[in-house]
CSV table of C-alpha atoms in Angstrom, one decimal:
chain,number,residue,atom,x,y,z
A,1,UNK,CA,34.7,2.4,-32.2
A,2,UNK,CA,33.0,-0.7,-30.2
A,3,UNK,CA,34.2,0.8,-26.9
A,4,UNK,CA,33.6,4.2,-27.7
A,5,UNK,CA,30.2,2.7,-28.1
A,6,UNK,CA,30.2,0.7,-25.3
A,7,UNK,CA,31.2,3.8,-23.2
A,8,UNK,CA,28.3,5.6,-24.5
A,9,UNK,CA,26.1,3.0,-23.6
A,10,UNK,CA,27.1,2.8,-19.9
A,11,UNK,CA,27.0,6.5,-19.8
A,12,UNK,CA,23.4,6.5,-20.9
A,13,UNK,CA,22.3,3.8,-18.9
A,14,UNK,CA,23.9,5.4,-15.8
A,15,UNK,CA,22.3,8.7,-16.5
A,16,UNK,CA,19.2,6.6,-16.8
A,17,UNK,CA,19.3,5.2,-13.5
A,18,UNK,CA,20.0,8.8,-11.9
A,19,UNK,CA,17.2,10.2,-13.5
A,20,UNK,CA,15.2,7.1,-12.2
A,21,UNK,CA,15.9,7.8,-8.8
A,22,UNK,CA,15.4,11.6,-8.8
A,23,UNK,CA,12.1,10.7,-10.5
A,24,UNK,CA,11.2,8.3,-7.8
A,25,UNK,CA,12.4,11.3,-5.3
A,26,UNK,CA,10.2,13.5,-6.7
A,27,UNK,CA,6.7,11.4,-6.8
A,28,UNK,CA,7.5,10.7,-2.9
A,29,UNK,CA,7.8,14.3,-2.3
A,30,UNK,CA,4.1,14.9,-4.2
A,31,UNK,CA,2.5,12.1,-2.3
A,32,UNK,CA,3.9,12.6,1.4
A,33,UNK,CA,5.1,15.9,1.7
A,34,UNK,CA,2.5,19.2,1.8
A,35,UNK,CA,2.8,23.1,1.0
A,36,UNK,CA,4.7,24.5,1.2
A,37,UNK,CA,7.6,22.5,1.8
A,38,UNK,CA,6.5,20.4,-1.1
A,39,UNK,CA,7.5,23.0,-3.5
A,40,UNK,CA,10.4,23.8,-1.6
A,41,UNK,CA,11.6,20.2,-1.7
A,42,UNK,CA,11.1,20.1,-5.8
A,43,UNK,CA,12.9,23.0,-6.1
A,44,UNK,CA,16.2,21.9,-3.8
A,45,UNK,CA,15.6,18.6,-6.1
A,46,UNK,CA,15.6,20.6,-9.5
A,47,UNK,CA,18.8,22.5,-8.2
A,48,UNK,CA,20.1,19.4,-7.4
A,49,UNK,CA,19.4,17.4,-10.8
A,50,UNK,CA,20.7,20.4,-12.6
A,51,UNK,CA,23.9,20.4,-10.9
A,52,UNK,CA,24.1,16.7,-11.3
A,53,UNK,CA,23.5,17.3,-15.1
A,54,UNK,CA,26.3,19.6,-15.5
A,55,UNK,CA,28.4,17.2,-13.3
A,56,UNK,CA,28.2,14.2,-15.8
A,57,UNK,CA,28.3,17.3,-18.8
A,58,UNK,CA,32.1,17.7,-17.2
A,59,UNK,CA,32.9,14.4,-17.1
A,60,UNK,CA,33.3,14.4,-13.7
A,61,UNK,CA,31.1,11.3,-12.6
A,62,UNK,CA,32.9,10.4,-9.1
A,63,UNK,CA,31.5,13.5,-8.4
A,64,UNK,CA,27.9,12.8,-9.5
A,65,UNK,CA,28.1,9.0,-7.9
A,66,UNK,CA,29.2,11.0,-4.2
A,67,UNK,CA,26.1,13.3,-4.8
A,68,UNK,CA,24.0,10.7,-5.8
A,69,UNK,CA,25.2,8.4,-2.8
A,70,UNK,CA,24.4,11.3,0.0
A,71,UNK,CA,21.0,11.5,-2.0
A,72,UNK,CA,19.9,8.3,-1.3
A,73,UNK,CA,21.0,8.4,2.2
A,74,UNK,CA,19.4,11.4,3.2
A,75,UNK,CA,15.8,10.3,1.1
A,76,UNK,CA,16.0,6.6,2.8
A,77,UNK,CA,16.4,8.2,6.0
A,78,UNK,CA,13.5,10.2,5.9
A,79,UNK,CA,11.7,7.2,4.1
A,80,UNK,CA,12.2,5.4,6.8
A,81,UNK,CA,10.4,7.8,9.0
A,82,UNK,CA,7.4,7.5,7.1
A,83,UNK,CA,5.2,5.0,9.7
A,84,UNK,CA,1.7,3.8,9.2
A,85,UNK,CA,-1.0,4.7,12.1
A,86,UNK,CA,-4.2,3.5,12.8
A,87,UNK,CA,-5.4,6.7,14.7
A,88,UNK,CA,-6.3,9.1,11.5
A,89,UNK,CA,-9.5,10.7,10.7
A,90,UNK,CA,-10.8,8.0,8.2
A,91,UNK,CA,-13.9,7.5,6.4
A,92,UNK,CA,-16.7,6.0,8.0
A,93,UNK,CA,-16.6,2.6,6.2
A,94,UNK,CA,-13.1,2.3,6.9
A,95,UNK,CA,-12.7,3.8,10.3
A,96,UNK,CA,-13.0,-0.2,12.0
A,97,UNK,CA,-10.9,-3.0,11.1
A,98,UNK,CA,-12.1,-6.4,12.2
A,99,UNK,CA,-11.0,-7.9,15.2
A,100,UNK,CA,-11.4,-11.4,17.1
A,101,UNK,CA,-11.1,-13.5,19.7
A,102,UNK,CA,-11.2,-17.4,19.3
A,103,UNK,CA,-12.2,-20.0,22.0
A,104,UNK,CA,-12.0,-23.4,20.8
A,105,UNK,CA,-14.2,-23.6,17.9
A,106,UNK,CA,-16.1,-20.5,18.6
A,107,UNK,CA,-14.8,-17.0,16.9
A,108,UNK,CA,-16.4,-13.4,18.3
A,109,UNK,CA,-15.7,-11.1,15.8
A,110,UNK,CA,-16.0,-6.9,16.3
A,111,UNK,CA,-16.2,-4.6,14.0
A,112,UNK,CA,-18.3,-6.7,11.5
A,113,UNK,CA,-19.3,-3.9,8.8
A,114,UNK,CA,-23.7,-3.5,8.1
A,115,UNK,CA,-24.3,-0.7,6.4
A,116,UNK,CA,-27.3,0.1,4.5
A,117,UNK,CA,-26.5,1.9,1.6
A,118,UNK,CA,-28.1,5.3,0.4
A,119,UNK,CA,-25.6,6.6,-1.9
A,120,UNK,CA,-21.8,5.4,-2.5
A,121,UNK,CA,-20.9,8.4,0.3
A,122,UNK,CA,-23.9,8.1,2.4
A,123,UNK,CA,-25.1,5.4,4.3
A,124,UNK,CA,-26.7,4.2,7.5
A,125,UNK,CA,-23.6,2.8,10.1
A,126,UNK,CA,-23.8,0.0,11.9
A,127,UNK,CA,-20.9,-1.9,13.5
A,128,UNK,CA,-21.6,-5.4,15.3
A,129,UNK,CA,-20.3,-8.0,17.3
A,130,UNK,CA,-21.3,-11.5,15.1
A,131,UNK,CA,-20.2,-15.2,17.2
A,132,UNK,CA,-19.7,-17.9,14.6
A,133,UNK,CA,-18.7,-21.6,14.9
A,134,UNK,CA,-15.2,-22.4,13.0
A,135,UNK,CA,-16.6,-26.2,12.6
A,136,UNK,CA,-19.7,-25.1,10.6
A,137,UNK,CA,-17.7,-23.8,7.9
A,138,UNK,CA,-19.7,-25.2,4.9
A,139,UNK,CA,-18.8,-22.7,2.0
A,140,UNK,CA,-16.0,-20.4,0.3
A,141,UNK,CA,-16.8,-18.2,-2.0
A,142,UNK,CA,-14.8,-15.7,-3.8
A,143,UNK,CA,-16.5,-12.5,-5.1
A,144,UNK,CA,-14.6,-10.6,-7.9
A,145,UNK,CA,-15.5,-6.7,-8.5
A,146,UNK,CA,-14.8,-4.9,-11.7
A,147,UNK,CA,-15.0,-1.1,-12.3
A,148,UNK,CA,-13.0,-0.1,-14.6
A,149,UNK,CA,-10.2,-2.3,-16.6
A,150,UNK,CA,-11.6,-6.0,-16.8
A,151,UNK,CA,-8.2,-7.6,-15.7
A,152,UNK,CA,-8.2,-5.7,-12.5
A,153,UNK,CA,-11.0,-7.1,-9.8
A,154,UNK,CA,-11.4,-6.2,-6.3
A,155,UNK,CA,-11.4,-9.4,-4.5
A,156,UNK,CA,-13.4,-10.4,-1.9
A,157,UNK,CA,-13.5,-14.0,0.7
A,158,UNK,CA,-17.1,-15.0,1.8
A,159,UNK,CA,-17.0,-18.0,4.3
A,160,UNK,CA,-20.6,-19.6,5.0
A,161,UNK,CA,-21.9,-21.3,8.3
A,162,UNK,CA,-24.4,-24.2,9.2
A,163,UNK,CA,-26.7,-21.6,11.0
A,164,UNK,CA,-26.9,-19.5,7.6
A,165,UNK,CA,-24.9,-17.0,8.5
A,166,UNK,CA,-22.1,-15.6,6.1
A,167,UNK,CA,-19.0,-13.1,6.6
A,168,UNK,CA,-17.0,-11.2,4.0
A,169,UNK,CA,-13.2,-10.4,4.2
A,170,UNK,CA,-11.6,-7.7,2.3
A,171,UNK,CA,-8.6,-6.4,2.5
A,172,UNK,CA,-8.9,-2.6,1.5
A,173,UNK,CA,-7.1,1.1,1.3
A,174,UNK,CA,-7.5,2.8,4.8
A,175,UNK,CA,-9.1,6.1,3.0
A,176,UNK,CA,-8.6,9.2,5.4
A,177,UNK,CA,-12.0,11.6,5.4
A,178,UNK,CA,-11.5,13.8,1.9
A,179,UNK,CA,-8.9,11.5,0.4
A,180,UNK,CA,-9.3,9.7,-3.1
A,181,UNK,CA,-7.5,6.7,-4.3
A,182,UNK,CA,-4.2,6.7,-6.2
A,183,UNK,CA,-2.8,4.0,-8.0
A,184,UNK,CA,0.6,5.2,-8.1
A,185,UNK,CA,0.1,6.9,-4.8
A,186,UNK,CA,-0.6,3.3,-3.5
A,187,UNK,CA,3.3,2.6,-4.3
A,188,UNK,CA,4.0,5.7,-2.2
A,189,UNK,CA,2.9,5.0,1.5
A,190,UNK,CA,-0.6,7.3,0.6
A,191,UNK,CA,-2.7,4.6,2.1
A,192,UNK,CA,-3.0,2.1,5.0
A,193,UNK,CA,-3.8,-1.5,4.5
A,194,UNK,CA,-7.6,-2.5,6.1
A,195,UNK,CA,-9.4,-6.0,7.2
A,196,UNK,CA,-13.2,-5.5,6.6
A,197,UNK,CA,-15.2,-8.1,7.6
A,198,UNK,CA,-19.1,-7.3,6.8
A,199,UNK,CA,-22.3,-8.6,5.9
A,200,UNK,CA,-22.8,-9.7,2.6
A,201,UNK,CA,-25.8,-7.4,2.0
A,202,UNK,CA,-23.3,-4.7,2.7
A,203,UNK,CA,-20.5,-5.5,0.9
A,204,UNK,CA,-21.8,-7.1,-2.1
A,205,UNK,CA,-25.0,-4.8,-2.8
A,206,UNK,CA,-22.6,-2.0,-2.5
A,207,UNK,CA,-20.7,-2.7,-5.3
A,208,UNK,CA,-23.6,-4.2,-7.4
A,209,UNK,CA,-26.3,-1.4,-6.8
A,210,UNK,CA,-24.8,1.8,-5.6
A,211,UNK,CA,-21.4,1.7,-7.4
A,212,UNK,CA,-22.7,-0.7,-10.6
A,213,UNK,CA,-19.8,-2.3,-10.8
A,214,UNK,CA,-19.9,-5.8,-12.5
A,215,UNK,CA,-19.6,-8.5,-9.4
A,216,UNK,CA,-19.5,-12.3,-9.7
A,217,UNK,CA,-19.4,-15.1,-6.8
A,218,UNK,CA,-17.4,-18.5,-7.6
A,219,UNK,CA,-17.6,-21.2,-5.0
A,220,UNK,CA,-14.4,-22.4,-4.1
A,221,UNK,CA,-13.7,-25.9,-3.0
A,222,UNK,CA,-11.3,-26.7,0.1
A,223,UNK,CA,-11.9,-29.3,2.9
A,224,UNK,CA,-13.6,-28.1,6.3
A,225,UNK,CA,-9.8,-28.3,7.4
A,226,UNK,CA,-8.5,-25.8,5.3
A,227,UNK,CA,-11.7,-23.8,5.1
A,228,UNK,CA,-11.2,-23.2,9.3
A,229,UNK,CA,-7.3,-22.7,8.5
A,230,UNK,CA,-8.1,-20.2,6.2
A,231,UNK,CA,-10.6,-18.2,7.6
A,232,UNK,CA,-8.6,-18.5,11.1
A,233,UNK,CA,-5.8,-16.7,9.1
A,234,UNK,CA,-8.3,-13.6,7.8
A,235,UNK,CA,-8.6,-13.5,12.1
A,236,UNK,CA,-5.0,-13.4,12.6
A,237,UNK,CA,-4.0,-10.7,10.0
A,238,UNK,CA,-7.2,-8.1,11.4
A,239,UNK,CA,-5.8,-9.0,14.7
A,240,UNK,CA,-2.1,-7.7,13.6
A,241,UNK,CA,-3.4,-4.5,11.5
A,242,UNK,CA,-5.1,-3.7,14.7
A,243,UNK,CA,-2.4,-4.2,17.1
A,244,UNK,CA,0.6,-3.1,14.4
A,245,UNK,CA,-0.8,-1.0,11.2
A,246,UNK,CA,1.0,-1.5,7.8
A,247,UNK,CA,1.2,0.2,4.7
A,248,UNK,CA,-0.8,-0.8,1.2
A,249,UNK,CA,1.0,-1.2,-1.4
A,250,UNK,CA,-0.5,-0.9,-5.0
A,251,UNK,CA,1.3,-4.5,-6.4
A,252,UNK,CA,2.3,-5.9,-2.7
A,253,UNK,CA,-0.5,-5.6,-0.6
A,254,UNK,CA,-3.2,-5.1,-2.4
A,255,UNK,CA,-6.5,-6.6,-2.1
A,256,UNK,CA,-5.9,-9.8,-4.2
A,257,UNK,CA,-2.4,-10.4,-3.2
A,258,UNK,CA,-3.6,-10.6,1.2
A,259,UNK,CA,-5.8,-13.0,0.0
A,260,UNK,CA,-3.1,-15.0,-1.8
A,261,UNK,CA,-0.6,-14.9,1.1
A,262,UNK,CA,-3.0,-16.5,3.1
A,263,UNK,CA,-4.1,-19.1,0.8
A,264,UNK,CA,-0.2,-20.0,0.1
A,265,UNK,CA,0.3,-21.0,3.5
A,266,UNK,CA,-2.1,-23.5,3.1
A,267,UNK,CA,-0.9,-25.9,0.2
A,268,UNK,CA,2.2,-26.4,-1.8
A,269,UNK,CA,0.3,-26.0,-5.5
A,270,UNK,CA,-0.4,-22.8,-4.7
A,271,UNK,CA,2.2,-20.7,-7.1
A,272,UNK,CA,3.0,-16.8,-8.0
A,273,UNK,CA,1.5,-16.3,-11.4
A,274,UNK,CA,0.1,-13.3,-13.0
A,275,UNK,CA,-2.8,-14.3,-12.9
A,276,UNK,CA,-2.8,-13.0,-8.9
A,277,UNK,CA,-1.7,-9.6,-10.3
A,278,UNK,CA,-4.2,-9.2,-13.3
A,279,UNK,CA,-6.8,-10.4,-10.8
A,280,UNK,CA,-9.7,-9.8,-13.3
A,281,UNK,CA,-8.0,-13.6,-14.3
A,282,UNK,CA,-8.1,-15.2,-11.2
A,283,UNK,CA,-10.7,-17.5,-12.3
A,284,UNK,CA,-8.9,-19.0,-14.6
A,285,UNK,CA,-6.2,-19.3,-12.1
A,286,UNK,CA,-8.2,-21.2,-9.5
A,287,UNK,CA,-9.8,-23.6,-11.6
A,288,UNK,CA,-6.3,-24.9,-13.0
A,289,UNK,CA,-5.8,-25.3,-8.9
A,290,UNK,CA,-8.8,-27.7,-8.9
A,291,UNK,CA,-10.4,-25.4,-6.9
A,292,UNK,CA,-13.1,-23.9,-9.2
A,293,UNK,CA,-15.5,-26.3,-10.9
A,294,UNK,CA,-13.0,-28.2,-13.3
A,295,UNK,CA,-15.4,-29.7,-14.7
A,296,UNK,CA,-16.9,-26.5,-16.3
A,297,UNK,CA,-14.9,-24.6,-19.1
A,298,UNK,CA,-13.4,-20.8,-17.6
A,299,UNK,CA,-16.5,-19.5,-20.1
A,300,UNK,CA,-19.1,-21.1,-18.9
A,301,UNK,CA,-17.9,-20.1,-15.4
A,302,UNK,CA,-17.7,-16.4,-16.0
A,303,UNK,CA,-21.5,-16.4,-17.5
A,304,UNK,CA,-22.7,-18.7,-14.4
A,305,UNK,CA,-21.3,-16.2,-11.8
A,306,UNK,CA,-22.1,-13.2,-12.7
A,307,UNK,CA,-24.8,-11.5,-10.4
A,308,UNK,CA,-25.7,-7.8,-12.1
A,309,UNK,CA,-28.0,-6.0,-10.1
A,310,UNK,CA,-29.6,-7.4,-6.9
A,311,UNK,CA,-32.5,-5.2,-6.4
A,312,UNK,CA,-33.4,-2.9,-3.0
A,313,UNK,CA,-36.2,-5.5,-2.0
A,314,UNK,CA,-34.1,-8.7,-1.7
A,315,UNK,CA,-34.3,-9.5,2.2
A,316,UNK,CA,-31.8,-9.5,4.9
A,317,UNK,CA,-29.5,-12.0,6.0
A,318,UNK,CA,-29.2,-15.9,5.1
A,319,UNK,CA,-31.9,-15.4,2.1
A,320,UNK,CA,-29.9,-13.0,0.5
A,321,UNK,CA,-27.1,-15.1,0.3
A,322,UNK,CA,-28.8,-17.9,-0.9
A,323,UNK,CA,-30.5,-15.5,-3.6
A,324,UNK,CA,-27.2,-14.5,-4.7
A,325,UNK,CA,-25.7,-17.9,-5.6
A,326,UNK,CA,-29.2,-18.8,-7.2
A,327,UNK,CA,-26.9,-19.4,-10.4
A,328,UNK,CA,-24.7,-22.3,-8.5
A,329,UNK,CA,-28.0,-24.0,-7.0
A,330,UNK,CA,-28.0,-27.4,-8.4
């Protein structure tokens, strides 16, 4: 009786996994294959799942395990084929990553993003060329973006200089022109991983005007050291997503997890914690790093940061920034 039961339980779980991996197959197909020749993949996979059905039906599961074998061959093979390229049609906010060059302490960085924002898909373009000094790095700030789910935050890395100026990284989906996000297509090679750097009056108002979404600001606290290390880092990876594109990656390589690789490299109390994934929590995360304003509870944090909206008439430049941490002023 026990290892008739047993048996029974390895069956299922076997059956399991091959109905994982057709599944898994089949979403690949939908997200990187076209019609027709997506529906004439789905069929040859229906076929195939059907046969493999009446296989383990038979009892005859060497045969299903060769099947399945060749199956995984032949779908990792093509998988592999799947590259990332940085020469597609893509839409006008993304169609620049940032690039740099660096000379001592002095960084000139293209491609900085300065849009002025009509609607979410409508705005004026302008691309510039912005020379900062990498040992008048006085601030870090972190910008957090909700939309939707409050434990899920777009996450944005806004370094401040001595001569007022600031810049904003963000690591983002490389949309192509007439392409929507996917969550699950994000697991599926749909999208290509972006550095934007941009002017806060871009970046931030965007998301607090235009798309209302609900955007806070907490000043981080690292030493000039690790504040140049950091942001010479955000220089490096644009530098590599121009010269070798890679894939985003819903959970991987997202836009709260590039931040996170970078910062790891920088001190040994930086840990994996769920927190980084549910980045809506981040907060909390950072201040038990020391980073965020310990002294304060992760409450009173939240309230202090939160910007709502910003208004069309706040000015240009180093006075908007400053208007926008008006809440941190001491």
């Amino acid at each position: 009786m026990v290892k008739s039961g047993l048996r029974i339980l390895g069956r299922s779980l076997q059956l399991l996994l091959v109905a994982g991996i057709i599944g898994w197959t089949a979403l690949a197909f939908h997200y990187q294959v076209g019609t027709p020749w997506r529906l004439v993949c789905d069929a040859l996979l229906a076929a195939g799942a059907l046969a493999l059905l009446w296989l383990a039906f038979k009892g005859r599961w060497g045969r299903v395990w060769g099947v399945m074998a060749a199956l995984v061959a032949l779908v990792g093979l093509w998988w592999a084929t799947i590259e990332p390229r940085g020469d597609r049609l893509w839409r006008p906010e993304v169609a620049n990553g940032v690039t740099a060059e660096i000379d001592g302490s002095r960084a000139t960085l293209h491609n900085v993003r300065n849009f002025d924002w009509i609607t979410e898909e409508d705005a004026l373009a302008r691309w510039e060329t912005r020379v900062v000094d990498l040992d008048a790095i006085t601030s870090i700030d972190m910008f957090l973006s909700v939309w939707d789910n409050p434990d899920i935050a777009h996450t944005l890395v806004s370094f401040g200089f001595a001569d007022g100026q600031h810049v904003v990284f963000s690591g983002e989906i490389r949309k192509e022109q007439g392409e929507d996000f996917s969550s699950i297509g994000g697991f599926f090679r749909q999208f290509e991983l972006v550095l934007i750097a941009a002017d806060e009056r871009d970046i931030v108002r965007l998301r607090t005007d235009v798309r209302e979404e609900e955007v806070s600001v907490y000043p981080i606290t690292l030493g000039a050291p690790q504040r140049r290390a950091l942001f010479e880092s955000f220089v490096a990876l644009g530098n590599d997503l121009d010269r070798q594109p890679r894939w985003y990656n819903t959970l991987t390589a997202n836009c709260t997890t590039v931040p996170y690789t970078l910062v790891v490299r920088l001190s040994d109390r930086v840990v994996l914690d769920p927190r980084v994934i549910l980045s809506g929590r981040l907060p909390g995360y950072l201040r038990d790093l020391g980073v965020l304003r310990p002294d304060m509870t992760e409450a009173a944090i939240r309230q202090q940061a939160r910007l709502g909206k910003l208004g069309a008439a706040i000015p240009d430049g180093a006075e908007f920034s400053r208007r926008i941490r008006l809440g941190w002023a001491p």
